[in-house]
Structures are given as structure tokens and as C-alpha cells.
Short mmCIF file of C-alpha atoms and ligand atoms in Angstrom, two decimals:
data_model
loop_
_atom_site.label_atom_id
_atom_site.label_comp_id
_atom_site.label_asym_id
_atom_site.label_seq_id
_atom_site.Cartn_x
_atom_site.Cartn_y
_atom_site.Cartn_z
CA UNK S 1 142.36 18.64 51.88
CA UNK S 2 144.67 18.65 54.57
CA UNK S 3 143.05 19.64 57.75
CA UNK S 4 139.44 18.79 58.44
CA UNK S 5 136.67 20.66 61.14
CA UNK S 6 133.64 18.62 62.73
CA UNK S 7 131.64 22.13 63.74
CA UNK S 8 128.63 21.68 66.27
CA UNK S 9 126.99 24.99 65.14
CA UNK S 10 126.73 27.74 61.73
CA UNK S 11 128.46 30.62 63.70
CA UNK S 12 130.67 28.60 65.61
CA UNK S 13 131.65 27.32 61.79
CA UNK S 14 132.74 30.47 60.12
CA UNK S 15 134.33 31.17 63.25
CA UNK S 16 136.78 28.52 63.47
CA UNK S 17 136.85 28.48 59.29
CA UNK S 18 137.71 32.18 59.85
CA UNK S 19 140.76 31.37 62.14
CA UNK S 20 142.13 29.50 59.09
CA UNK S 21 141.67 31.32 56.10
CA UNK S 22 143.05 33.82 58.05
CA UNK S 23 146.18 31.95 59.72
CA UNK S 24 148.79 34.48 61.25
CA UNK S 25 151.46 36.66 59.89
CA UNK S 26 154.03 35.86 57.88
CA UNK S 27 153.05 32.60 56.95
CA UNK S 28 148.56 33.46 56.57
CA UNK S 29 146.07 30.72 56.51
CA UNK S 30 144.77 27.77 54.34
CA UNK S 31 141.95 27.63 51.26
CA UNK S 32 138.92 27.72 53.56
CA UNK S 33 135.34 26.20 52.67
CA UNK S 34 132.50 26.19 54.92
CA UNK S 35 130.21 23.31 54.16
CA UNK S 36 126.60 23.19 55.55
CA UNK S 37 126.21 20.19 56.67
CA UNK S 38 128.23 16.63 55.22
CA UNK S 39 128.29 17.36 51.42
CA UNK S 40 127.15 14.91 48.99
CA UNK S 41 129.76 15.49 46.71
CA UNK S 42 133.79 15.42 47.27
CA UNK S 43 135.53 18.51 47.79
CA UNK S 44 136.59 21.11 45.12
CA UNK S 45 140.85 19.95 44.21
CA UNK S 46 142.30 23.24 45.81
CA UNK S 47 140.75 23.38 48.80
CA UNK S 48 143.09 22.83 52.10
CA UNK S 49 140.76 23.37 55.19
CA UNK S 50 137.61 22.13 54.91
CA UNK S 51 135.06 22.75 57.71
CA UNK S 52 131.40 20.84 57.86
CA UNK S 53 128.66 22.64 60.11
CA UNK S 54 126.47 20.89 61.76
CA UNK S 55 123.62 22.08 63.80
CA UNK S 56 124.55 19.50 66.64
CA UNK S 57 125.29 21.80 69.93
CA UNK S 58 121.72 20.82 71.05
CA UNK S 59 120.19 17.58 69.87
CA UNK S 60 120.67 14.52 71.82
CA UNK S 61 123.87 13.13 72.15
CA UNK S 62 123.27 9.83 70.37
CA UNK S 63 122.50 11.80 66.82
CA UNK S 64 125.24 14.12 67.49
CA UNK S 65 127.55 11.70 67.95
CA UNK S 66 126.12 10.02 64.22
CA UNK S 67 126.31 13.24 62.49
CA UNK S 68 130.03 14.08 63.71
CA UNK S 69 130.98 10.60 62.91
CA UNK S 70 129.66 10.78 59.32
CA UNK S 71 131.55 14.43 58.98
CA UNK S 72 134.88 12.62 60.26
CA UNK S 73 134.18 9.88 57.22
CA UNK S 74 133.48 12.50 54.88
CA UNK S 75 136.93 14.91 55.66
CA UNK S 76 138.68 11.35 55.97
CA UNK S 77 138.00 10.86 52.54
CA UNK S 78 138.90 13.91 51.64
CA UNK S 79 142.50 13.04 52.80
CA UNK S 80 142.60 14.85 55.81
CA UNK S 81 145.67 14.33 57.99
CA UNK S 82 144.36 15.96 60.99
CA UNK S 83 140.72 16.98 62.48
CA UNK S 84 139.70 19.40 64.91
CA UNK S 85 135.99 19.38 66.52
CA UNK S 86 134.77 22.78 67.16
CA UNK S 87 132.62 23.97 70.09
CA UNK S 88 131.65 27.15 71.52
CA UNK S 89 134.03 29.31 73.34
CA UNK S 90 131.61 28.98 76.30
CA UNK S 91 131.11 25.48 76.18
CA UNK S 92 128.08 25.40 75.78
CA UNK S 93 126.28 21.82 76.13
CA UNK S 94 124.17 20.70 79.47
CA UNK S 95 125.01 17.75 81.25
CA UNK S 96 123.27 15.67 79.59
CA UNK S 97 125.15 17.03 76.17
CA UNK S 98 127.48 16.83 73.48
CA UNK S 99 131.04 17.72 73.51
CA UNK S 100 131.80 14.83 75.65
CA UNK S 101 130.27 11.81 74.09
CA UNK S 102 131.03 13.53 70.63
CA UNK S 103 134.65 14.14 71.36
CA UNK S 104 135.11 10.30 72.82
CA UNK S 105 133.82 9.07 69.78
CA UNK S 106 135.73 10.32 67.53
CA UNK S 107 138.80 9.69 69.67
CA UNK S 108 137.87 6.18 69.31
CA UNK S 109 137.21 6.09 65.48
CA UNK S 110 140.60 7.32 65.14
CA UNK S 111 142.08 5.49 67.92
CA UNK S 112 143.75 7.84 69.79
CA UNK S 113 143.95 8.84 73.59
CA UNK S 114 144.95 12.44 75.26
CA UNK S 115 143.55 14.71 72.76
CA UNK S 116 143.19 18.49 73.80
CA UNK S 117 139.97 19.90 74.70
CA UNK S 118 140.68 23.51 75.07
CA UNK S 119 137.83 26.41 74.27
CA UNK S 120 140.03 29.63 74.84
CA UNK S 121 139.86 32.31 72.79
CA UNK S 122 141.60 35.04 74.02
CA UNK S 123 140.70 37.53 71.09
CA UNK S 124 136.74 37.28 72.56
CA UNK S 125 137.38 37.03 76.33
CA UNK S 126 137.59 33.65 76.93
CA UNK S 127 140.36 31.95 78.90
CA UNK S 128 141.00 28.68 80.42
CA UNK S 129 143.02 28.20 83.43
CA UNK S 130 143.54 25.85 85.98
CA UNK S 131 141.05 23.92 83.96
CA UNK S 132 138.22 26.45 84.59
CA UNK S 133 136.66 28.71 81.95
CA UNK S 134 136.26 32.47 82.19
CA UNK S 135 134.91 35.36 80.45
CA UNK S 136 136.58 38.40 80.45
CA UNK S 137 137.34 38.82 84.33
CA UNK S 138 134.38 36.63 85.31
CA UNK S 139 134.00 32.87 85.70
CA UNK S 140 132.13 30.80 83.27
CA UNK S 141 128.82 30.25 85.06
CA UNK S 142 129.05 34.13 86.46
CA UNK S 143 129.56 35.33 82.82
CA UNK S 144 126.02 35.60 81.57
CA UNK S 145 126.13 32.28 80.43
CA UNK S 146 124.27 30.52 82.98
CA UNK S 147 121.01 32.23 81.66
CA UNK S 148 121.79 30.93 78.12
CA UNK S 149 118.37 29.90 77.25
CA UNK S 150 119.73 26.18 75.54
CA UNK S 151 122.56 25.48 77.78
CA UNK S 152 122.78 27.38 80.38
CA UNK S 153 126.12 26.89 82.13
CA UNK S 154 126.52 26.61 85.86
CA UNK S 155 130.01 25.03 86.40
CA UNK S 156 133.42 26.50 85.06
CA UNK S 157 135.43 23.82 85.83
CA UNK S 158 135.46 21.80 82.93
CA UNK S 159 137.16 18.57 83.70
CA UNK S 160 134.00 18.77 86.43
CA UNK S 161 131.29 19.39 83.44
CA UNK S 162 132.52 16.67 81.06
CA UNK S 163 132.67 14.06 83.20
CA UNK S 164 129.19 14.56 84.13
CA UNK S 165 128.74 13.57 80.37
CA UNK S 166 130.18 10.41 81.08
CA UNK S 167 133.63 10.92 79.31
CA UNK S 168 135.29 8.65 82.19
CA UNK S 169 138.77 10.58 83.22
CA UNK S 170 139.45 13.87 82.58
CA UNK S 171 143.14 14.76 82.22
CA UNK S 172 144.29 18.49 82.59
CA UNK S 173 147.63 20.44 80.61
CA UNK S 174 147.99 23.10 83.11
CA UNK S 175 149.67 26.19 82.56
CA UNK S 176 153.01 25.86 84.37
CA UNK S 177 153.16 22.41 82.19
CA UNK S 178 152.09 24.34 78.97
CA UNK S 179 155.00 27.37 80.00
CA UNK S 180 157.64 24.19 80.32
CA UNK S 181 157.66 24.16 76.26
CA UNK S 182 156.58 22.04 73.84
CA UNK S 183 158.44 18.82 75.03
CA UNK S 184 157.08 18.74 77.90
CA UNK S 185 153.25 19.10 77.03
CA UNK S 186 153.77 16.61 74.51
CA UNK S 187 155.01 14.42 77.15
CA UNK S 188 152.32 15.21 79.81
CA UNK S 189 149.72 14.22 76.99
CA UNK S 190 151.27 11.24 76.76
CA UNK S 191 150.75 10.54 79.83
CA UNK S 192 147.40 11.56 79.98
CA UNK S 193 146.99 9.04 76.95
CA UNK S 194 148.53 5.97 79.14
CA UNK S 195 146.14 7.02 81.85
CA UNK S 196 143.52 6.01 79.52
CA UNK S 197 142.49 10.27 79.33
CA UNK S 198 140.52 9.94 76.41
CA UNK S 199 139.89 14.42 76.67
CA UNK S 200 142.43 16.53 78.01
CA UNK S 201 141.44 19.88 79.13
CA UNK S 202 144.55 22.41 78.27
CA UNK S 203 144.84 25.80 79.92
CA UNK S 204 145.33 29.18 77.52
CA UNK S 205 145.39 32.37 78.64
CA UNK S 206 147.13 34.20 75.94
CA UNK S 207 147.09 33.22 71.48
CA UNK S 208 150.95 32.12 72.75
CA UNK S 209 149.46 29.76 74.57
CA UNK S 210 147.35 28.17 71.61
CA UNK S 211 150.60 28.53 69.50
CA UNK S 212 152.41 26.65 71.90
CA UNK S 213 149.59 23.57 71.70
CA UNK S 214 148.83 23.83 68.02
CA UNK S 215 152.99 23.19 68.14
CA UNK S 216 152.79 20.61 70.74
CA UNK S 217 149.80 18.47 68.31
CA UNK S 218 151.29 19.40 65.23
CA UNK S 219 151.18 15.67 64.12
CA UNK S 220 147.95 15.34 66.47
CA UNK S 221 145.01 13.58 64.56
CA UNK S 222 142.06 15.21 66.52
CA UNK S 223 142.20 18.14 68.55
CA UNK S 224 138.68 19.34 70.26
CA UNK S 225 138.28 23.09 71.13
CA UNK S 226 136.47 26.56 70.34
CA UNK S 227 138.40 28.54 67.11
CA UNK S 228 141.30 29.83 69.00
CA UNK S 229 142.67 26.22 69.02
CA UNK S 230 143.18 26.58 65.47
CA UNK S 231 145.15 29.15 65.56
CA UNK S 232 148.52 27.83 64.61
CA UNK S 233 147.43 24.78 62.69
CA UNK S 234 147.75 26.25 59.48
CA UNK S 235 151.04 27.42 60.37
CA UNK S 236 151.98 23.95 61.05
CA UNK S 237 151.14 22.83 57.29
CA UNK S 238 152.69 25.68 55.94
CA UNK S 239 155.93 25.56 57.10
CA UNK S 240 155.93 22.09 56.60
CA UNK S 241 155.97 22.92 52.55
CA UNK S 242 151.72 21.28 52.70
CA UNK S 243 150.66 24.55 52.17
CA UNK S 244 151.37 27.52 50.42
CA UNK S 245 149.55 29.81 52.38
CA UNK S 246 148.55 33.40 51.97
CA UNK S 247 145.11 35.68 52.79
CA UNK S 248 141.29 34.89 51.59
CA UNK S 249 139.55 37.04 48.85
CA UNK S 250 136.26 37.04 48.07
CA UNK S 251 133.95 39.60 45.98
CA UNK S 252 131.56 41.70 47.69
CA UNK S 253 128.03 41.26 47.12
CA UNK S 254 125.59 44.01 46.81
CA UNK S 255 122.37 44.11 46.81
CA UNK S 256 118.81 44.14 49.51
CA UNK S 257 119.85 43.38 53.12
CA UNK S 258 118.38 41.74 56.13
CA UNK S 259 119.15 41.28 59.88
CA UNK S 260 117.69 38.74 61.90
CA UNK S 261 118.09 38.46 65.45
CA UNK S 262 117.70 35.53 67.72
CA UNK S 263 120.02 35.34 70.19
CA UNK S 264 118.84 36.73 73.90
CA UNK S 265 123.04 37.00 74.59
CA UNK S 266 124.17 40.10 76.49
CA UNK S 267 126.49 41.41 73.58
CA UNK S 268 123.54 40.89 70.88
CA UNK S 269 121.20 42.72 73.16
CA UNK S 270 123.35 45.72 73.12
CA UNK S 271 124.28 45.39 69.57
CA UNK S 272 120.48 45.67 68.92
CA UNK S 273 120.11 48.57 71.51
CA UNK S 274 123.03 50.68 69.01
CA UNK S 275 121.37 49.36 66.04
CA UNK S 276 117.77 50.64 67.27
CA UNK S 277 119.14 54.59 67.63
CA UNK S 278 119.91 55.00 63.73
CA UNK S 279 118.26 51.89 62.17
CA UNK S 280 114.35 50.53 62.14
CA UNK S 281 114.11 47.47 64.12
CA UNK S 282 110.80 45.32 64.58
CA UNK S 283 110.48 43.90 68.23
CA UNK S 284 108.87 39.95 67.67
CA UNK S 285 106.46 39.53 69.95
CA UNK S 286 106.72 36.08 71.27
CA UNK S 287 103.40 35.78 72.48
CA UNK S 288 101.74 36.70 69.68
CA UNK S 289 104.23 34.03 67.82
CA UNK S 290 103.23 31.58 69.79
CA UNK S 291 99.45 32.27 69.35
CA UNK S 292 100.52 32.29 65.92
CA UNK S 293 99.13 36.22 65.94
CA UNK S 294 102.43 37.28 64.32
CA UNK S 295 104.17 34.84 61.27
CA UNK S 296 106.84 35.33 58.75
CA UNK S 297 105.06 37.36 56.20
CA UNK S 298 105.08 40.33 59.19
CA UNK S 299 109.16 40.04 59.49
CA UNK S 300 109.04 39.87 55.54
CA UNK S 301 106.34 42.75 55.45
CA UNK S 302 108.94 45.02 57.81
CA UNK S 303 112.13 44.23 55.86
CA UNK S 304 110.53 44.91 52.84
CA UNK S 305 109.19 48.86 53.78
CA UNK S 306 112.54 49.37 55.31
CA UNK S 307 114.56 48.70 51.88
CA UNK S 308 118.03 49.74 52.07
CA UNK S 309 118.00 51.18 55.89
CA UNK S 310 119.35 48.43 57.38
CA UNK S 311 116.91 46.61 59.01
CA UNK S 312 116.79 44.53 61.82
CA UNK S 313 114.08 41.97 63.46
CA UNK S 314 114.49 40.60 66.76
CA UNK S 315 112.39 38.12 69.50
CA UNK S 316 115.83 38.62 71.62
CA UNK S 317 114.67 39.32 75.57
CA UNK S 318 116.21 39.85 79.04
CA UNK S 319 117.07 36.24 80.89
CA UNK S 320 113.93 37.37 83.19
CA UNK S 321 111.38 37.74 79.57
CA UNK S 322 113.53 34.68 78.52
CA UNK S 323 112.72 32.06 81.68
CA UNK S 324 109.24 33.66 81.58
CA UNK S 325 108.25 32.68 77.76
CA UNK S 326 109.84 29.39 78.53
CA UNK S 327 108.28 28.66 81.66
CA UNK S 328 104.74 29.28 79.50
CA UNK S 329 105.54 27.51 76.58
CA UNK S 330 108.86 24.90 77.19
CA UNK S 331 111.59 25.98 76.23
CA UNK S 332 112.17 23.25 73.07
CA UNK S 333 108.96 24.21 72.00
CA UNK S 334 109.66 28.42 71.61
CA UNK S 335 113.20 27.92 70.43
CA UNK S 336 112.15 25.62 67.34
CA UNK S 337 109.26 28.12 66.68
CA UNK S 338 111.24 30.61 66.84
CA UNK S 339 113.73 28.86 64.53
CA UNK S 340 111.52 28.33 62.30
CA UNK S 341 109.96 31.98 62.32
CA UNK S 342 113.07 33.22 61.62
CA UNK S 343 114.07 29.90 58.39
CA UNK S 344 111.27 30.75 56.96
CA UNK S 345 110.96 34.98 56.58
CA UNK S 346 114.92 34.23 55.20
CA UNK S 347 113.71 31.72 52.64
CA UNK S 348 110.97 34.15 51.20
CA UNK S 349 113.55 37.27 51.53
CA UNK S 350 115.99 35.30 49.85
CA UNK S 351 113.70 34.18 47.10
CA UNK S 352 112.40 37.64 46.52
CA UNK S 353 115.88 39.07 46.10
CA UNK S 354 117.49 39.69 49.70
CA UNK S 355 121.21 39.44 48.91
CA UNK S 356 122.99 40.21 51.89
CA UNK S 357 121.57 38.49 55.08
CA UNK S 358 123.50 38.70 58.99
CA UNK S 359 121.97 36.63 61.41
CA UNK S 360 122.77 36.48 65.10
CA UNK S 361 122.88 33.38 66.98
CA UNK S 362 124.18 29.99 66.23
CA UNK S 363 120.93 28.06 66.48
CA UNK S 364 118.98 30.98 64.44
CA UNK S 365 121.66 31.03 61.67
CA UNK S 366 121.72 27.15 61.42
CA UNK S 367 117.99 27.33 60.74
CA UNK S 368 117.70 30.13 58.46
CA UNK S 369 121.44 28.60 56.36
CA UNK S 370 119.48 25.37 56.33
CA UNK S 371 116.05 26.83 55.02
CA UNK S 372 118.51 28.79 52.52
CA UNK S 373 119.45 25.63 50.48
CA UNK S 374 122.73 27.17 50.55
CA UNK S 375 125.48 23.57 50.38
CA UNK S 376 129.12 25.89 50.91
CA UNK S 377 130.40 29.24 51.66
CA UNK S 378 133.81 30.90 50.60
CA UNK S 379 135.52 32.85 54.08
CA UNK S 380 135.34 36.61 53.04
CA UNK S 381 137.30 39.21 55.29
CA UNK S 382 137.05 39.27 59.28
CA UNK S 383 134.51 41.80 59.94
CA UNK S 384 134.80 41.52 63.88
CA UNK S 385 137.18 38.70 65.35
CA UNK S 386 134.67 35.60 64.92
CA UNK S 387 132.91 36.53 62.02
CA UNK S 388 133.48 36.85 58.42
CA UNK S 389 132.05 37.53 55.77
CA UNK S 390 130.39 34.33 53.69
CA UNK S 391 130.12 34.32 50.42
CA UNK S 392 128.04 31.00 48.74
CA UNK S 393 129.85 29.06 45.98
CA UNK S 394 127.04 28.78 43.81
CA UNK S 395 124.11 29.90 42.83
CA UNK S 396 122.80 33.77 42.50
CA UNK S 397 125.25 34.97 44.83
CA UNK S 398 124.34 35.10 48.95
CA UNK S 399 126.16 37.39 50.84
CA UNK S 400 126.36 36.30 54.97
CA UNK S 401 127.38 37.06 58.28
CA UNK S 402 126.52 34.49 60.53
CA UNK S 403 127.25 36.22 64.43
CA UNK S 404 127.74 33.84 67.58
CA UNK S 405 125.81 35.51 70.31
CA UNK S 406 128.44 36.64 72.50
CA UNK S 407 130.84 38.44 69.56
CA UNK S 408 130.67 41.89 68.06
CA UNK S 409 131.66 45.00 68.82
CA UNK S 410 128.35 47.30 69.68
CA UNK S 411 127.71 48.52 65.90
CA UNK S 412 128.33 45.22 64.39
CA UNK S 413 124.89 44.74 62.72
CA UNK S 414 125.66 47.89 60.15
CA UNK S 415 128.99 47.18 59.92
CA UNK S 416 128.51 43.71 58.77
CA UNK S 417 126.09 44.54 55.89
CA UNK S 418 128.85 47.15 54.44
CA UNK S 419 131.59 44.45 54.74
CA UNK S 420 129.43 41.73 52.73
CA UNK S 421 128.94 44.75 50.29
CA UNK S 422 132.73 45.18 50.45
CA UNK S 423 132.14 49.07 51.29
CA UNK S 424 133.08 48.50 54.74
CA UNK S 425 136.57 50.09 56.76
CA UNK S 426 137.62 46.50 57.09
CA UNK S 427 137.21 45.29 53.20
CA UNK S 428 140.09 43.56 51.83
N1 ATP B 501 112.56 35.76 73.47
C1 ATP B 501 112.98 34.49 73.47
N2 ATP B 501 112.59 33.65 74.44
C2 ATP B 501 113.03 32.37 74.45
N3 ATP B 501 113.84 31.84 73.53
C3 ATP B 501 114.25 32.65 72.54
C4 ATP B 501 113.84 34.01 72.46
N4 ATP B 501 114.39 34.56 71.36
C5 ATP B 501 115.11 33.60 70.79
N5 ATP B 501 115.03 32.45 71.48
C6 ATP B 501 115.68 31.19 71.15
O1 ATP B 501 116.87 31.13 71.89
C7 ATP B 501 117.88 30.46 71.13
C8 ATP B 501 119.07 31.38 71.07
O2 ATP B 501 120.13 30.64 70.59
P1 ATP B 501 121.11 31.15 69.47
O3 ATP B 501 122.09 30.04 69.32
O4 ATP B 501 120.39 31.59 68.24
O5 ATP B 501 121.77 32.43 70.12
P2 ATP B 501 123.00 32.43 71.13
O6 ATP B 501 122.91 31.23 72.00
O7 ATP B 501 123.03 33.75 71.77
O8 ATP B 501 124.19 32.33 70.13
P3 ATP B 501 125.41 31.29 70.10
O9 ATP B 501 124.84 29.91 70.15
O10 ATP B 501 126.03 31.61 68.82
O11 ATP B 501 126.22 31.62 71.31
C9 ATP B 501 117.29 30.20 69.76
O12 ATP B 501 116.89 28.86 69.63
C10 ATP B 501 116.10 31.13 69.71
O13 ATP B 501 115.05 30.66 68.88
O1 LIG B 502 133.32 29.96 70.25
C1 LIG B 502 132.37 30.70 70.15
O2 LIG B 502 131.90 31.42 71.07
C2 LIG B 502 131.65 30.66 68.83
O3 LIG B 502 132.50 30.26 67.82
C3 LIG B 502 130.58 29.72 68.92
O4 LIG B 502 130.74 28.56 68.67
C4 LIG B 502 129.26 30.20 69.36
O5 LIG B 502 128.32 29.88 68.36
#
């Protein structure tokens, strides 16, 4: 295994695995695994990216910081000559989160200093400049984001937002500096690293300007960022003669489908909204959740009667429904019921047959994956940029898409289930 991934979420994971297998033209990507969480077991002898989800955007920072430090062992032993931690486009973590402590600590397991943190991904919206984050044309915490119902984001300027997780200083690749070449980046991380700059936030506006990094930290140990940081890495191995690269193939699996819905994002709300004009979809009523009026057998109960129609279940609401239901019940408390609502209807759909399953939202599909028993996933073709389709290593043969709130085009759900069947326009 040459390049290793420390991934904070499931959908954040098959993103950034995604980015690999799929590398860019001429040279392609890498073998891409996804592993659900550290694997007990070493990895399979042709693998070349491996990528370990964890479900740590939103636990305290102290276990975080254990469970991406047991990862790093893991892909070190794998032989991994460089590792990239993955977090969200958005950056999502509160103040009191996880990409900061997480990303010092592994800079000091490895020993090194100036290491990139960059989340742009230009593909999905997201740019960095200037050291602030945007969203399409909008800042960061004017994006929709600072409703998020986890980690809800009120600052764009990142340099700002990680040192109020106690990172110490902050140093900053601007653009001009980045536009100066490759030289000259390297150089200014250098710096940055005699500074003592344990994280350096790096500007990108455009996938040249993640080429140009993944160039500049070519022989980089640890690079932190969202997928698009990824981007030329495999390119990097490949022309190196470490790689042969090439394009991922999976089979398609056929078979009863489900959609479950958690994410409250703005995208997955109007993905729903598309969904609901040609598809049945079941509304969860979170009150009646939380009075525990409505369980899993009623999500199970609807999927079942609508066999082979697509359908979808939802508790997604408006930020107002959102703050509401939260305000009533704390927020922990509905998300892990919620979680859970949605981990166990999967687990009895699964076990009755279900063999295609697309679940949006990172913290939904990390409980519902985790309920699955599923240990690794093959990377399948790109059904919208993000996403992929998953196909499980073992077993009877799972077919996934696991969607990060904000991605997707409007009529992703459908579109999704005929990709994991290999029926659909984008099928490789
Ligand atoms: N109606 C609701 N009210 C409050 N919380 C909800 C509601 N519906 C879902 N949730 C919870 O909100 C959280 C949504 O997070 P999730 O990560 O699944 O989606 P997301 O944040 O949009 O996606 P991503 O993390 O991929 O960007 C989940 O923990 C879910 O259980
Ligand atoms: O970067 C993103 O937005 C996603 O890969 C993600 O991590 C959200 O789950």
C-alpha cells in the first residue's frame, strides 16, 4: 500500500477513495479499498490506496484523536509512504472539534511541521482563498452551513476556526504564493515549518490549483484536506513507476433497494423534493420517534410495500423544524436516535434481502455501514462527483451509495440505485 487515508466520516470516505480510484487522465488512479473502520486484518497484496473510515467528525476530540492515531499505525504498517486525513469540504467541526487536535497529532507522530490543510473542492463548489472557505459564490458561514445541525459553521476564515481548537499558529499558502510554482510553495512551507506551523491552510480555487500542491507535497508524509486534495496524488506514484495506474471496475449488483435519508442539508432536501414527484417517500416523524410512536419496523414496513419503486424514507427538516426538535429534545440526543432509527431498519432490510442501499448523510451512513457488519468496500463508478458506487468485498454482495449531504445533482437518489445495478447512463 502506498498511500494511506485517515477519513473522519463514511461519505466523506468514498469521497476522497473516489478521487483515487479515479485519478486523472492519462495516467487514472490507484487500487482503491474503503475500510470501515481500522481492520483487524492486513491489507489484501494488490491494493495501493487504502482509506479507513472512521465515524470521528463529531465525538470528542480526545477519542478522535485515538482512533486517527490507531488508523495512522494501521496504514503505517501497511507500508504507506504518505497519508492524507480527510475532512469535509465544509469543514465541518465546532470549536471545540476535531480537525485541529486530530491533524496536530498526527503531525507529531510523524514528526513533521507545515503540512497542508486545504478543503477545496472545486468540482462541488467549494473554494479556499485568502484562507477563507466558500461555497459556490457564498462564504462559508453564509452557505447554509451555519444551520448544519452537528457543526454548524459560523466563521470562514479558517486559520481563525482552527486556532480556536488550540492548534497554536496557523500558517497560510496563499494564492499569489501557490501561482509562483511549485518551488516556491515548497519553500513557503518550509518556512511555515521553521515557524513552528504545525497546519498550513493552502488556498485553491481551481483542480490546477490542487495539482499544483499535490506536486508541491509529492514526497509530503501527511497532507490534511477534503477529497480534492487528493487529486494529483496518485499521479505522483504513477509517474514515479509506484503505480501502474488505470480506471476501477466493479460488478453491478442487482437486487431490492432502499433509500434512507438523514441529512437536513439544502441539496438533500431538494434531492428528496425531485425524488417525492415520481417515487413513494415516507416523511419520519420525529416526534413520534422520539415518543417512540414510530420505530424501525414502520421504515421496514414502507420499504417493503414499495418493492422495486424506489423508495425513499426521510426525518430530513428545514433549519427552523431542525433547531425546533433540538431545542425539545438536545440535539445529541435526536441525532443518535435518529442514527440509530435509521442502523437499525438497514440491518433488518439487509438481512431480509435489501441489496442495494443509498444513504444520505455522513453521520446516517456511518451508522447504518456500522450496523451493516460490512469490514471493506471496492470503489465502483462515480455516479455524481463525490460519490461512487460501493461494492462490499465479501459476503452476499451489498451494493452502496453513501451521499455527503451537500452533493448530488437533484435526481441523484434514482440515479444512484441504477448505477449500483450497473443500468445507469454513467455505468462503466
Ligand atoms: N429532523 C431532524 N432534526 C434534527 N436532527 C436530525 C433530523 N434529521 C436528521 N437529523 C440528524 O442530523 C444529522 C445529519 O447529519 P448527516 O451527517 O447524516 O447529514 P449531513 O450533515 O447533511 O451530511 P454530511 O455530514 O455528509 O455533510 C444526523 O445525525 C441525523 O440523525
Ligand atoms: O468534503 C465533503 O463535503 C464530503 O466529502 C464530506 O466529507 C461530507 O461528508
Amino acid at each position: 500500500m502506498l498511500l494511506g487515508v485517515i477519513a473522519d466520516d463514511f461519505t466523506g470516505a468514498s469521497d476522497i477513495a473516489n478521487t483515487i480510484a479515479k485519478g486523472i487522465a492519462p495516467e487514472g488512479g490507484l487500487r482503491t479499498v474503503q475500510y470501515l473502520g481500522v481492520p483487524a486484518a492486513p491489507a489484501a497484496a494488490d491494493v495501493e490506496a487504502g482509506v479507513i473510515s472512521l465515524k470521528s467528525r463529531s465525538i470528542p476530540a480526545a477519542e478522535a484523536v485515538a482512533q486517527s492515531l490507531a488508523a495512522l499505525d494501521w496504514l503505517l504498517a501497511q507500508g504507506c509512504r504518505q497519508i492524507v486525513f480527510k475532512y469535509c469540504s465544509t469543514f465541518d467541526s465546532t470549536p471545540e472539534g476535531n480537525i485541529g487536535p486530530v491533524g496536530v497529532a498526527l503531525a507529531r507522530r510523524l514528526d513533521v511541521r507545515g503540512v497542508i490543510a486545504c478543503p477545496a473542492f472545486p468540482d462541488a463548489g467549494r473554494s479556499v482563498y485568502m484562507g477563507h472557505l466558500f461555497v459556490g459564490n457564498r462564504l462559508l458561514n453564509e452557505s447554509g452551513m451555519e444551520h448544519h445541525p452537528l457543526n454548524p459553521m459560523t466563521d470562514p476564515d479558517l486559520r481563525r476556526w482552527l486556532a480556536r481548537q488550540g492548534t497554536g499558529p496557523v500558517g497560510l499558502i496563499d494564492w499569489p504564493t501557490l501561482q509562483r510554482g511549485t518551488v516556491a510553495t515548497r519553500a513557503a512551507l518550509d518556512a511555515a515549518a521553521a515557524r513552528g506551523e504545525q497546519l498550513v491552510i493552502a488556498d485553491a480555487i481551481r483542480n490546477d490549483d490542487l495539482l499544483a500542491l499535490a506536486e508541491a507535497c509529492a514526497d509530503a508524509r501527511l497532507l490534511t484536506g477534503g477529497s480534492g486534495i487528493a487529486l494529483g496524488l496518485p499521479r505522483n506514484f504513477i509517474r514515479r513507476g509506484a503505480a501502474h495506474g488505470g480506471t476501477p471496475d466493479v460488478r453491478g449488483i442487482g437486487g431490492p433497494e432502499a433509500i434512507l435519508v438523514g441529512s437536513c442539508s439544502r441539496a438533500t432536501r431538494a434531492q428528496i423534493e425531485r425524488h417525492r414527484a415520481s417515487h413513494p417517500v415516507f416523511a419520519i416523524d420525529v416526534d413520534q420517534v422520539m415518543e417512540g410512536r414510530l420505530t424501525a419496523q414502520d421504515i421496514v414496513a414502507f420499504i417493503r410495500a414499495n418493492r422495486d419503486t424506489a423508495p425513499l424514507a426521510y426525518s430530513s427538516s428545514d433549519p427552523d423544524q431542525v433547531a425546533a426538535l433540538q431545542k425539545k429534545y438536545g440535539r445529541e440526543t435526536v441525532a443518535h436516535t435518529l442514527d440509530a432509527l435509521f442502523a437499525s431498519a438497514a440491518k433488518e432490510l439487509f438481512e431480509s434481502g435489501t441489496r442495494r442501499i443509498v444513504v444520505g448523510g455522513g453521520e446516517t451512513s456511518g451508522a447504518v455501514v456500522s450496523a451493516l457488519g460490512i469490514t471493506s468496500f471496492r470503489i465502483g463508478p462515480e455516479i455524481d462527483p463525490g460519490v461512487p458506487v460501493l461494492v462490499s468485498e465479501a459476503g452476499a454482495g451489498l451494493g452502496m451509495a453513501l451521499k455527503s449531504g451537500n452533493f448530488g445533482a437533484e435526481d441523484f437518489f434514482a440515479k444512484a440505485l441504477d448505477a449500483i445495478s450497473g443500468t445507469g447512463a454513467d455505468a462503466r
